[in-house]
JSON list of C-alpha atoms in Angstrom, two decimals:
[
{"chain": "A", "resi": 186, "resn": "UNK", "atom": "CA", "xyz": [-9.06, 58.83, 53.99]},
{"chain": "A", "resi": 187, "resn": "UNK", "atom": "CA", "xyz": [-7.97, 60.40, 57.07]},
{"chain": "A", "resi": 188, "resn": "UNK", "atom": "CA", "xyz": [-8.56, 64.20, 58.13]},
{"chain": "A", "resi": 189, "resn": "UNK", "atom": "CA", "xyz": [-4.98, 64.61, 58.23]},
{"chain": "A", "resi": 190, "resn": "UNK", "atom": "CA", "xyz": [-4.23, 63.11, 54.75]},
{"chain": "A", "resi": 191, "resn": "UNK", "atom": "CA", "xyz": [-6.73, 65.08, 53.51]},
{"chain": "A", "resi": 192, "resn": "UNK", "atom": "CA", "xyz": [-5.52, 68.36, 54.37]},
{"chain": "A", "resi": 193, "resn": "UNK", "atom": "CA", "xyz": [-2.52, 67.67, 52.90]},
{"chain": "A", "resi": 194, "resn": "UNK", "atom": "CA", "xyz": [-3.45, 66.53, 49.65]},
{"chain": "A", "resi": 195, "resn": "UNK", "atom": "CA", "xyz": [-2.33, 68.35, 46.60]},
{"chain": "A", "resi": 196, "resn": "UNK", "atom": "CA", "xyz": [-4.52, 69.81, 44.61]},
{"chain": "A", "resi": 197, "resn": "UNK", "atom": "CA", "xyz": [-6.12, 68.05, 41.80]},
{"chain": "A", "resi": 198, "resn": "UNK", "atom": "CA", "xyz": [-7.02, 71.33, 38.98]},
{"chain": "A", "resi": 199, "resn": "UNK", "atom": "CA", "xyz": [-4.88, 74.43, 39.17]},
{"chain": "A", "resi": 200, "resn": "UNK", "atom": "CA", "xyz": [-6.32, 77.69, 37.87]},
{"chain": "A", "resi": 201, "resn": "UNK", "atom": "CA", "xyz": [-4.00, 80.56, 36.77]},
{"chain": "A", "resi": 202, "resn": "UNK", "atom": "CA", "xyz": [-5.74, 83.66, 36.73]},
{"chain": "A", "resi": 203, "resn": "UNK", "atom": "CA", "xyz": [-4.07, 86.71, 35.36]},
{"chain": "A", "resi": 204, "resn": "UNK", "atom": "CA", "xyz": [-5.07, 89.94, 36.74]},
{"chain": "A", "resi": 205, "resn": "UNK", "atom": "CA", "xyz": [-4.19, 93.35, 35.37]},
{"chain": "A", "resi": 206, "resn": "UNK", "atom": "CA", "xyz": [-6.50, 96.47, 35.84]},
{"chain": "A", "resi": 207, "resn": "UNK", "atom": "CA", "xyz": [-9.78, 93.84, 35.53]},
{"chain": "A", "resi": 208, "resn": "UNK", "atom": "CA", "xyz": [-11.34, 95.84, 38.42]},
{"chain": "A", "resi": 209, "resn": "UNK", "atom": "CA", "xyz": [-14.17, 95.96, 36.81]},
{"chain": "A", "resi": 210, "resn": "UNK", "atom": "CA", "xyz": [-15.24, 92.64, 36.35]},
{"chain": "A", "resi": 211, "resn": "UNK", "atom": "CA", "xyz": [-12.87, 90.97, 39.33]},
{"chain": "A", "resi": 212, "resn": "UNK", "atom": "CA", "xyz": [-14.84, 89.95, 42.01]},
{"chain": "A", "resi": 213, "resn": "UNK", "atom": "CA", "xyz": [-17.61, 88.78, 39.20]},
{"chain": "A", "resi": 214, "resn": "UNK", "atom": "CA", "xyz": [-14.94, 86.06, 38.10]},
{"chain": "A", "resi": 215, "resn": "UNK", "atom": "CA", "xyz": [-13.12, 85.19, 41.52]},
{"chain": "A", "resi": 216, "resn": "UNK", "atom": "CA", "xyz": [-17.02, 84.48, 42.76]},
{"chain": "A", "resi": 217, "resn": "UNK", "atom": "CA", "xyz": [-17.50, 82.21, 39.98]},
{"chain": "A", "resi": 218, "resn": "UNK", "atom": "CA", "xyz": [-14.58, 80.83, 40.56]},
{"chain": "A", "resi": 219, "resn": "UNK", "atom": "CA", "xyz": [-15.21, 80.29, 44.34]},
{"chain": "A", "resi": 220, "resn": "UNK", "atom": "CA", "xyz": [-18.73, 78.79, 43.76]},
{"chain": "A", "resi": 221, "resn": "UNK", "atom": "CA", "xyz": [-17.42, 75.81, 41.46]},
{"chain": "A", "resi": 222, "resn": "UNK", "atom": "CA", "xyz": [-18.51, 72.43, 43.01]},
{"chain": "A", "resi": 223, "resn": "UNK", "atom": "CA", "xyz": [-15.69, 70.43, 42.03]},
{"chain": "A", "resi": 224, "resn": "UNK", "atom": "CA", "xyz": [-13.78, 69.43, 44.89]},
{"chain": "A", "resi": 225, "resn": "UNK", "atom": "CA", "xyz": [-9.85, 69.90, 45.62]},
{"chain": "A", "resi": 226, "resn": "UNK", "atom": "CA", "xyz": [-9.04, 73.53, 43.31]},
{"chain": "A", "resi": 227, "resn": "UNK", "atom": "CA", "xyz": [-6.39, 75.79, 43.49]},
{"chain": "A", "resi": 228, "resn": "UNK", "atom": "CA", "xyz": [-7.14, 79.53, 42.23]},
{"chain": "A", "resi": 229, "resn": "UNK", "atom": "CA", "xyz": [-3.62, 80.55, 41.46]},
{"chain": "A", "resi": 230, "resn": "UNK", "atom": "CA", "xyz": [-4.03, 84.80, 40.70]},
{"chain": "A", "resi": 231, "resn": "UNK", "atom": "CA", "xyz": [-1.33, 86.31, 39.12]},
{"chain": "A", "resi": 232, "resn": "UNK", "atom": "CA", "xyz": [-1.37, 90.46, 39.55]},
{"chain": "A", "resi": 233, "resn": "UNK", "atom": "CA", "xyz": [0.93, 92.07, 37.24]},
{"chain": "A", "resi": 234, "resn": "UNK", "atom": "CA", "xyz": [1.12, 95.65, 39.07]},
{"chain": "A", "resi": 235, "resn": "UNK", "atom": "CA", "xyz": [-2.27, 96.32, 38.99]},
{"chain": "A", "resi": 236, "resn": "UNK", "atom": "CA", "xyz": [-2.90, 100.07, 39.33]},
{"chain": "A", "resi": 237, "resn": "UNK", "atom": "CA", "xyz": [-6.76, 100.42, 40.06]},
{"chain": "A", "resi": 238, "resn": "UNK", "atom": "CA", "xyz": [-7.46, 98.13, 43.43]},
{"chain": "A", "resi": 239, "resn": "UNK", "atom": "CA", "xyz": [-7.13, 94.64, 42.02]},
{"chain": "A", "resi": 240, "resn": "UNK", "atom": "CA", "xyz": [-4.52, 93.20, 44.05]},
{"chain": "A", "resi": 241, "resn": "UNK", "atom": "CA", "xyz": [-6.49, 94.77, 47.12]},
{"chain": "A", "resi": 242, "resn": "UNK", "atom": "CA", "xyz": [-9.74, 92.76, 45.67]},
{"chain": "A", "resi": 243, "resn": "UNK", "atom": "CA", "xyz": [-7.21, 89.17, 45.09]},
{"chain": "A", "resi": 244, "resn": "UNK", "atom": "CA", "xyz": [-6.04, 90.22, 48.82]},
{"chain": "A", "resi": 245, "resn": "UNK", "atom": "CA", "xyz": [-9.55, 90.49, 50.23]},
{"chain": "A", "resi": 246, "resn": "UNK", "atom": "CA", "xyz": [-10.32, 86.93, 48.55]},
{"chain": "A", "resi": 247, "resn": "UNK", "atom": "CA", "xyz": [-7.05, 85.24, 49.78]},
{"chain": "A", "resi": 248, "resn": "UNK", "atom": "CA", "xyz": [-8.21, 86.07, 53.54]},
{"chain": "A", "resi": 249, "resn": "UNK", "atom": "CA", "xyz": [-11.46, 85.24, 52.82]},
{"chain": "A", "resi": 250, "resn": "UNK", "atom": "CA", "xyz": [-10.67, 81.59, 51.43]},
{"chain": "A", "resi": 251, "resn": "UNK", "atom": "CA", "xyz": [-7.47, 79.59, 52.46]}
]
């Protein structure tokens, strides 16, 4: 497959995570997340007004990986 195809390709597995006030155990599920070996994933995370820094922690991970 091509370079270009492949940066086009939809992804294969979707995964909707919810987020509300899970500070406290975020970045330990977003990392497991990130680490998965499976090839072509979309983290989908869904912040529902967070009020204690979550959405800043989704933020810092959205920058972090495309």
């Amino acid at each position: 497959m091509r370079t270009e195809e492949k940066q086009f390709q939809q992804p294969a597995i979707s995964v909707i995570v919810p987020i509300y006030n899970t500070i406290d155990y975020l970045e330990e599920c977003l990392n497991s997340l990130v680490l998965q070996t499976l090839q072509n994933l979309e983290f989908i995370l869904i912040d529902d007004g967070s009020t204690d820094g979550s959405g800043i922690v989704c933020d810092n991970y959205a920058q972090k990986d495309s």
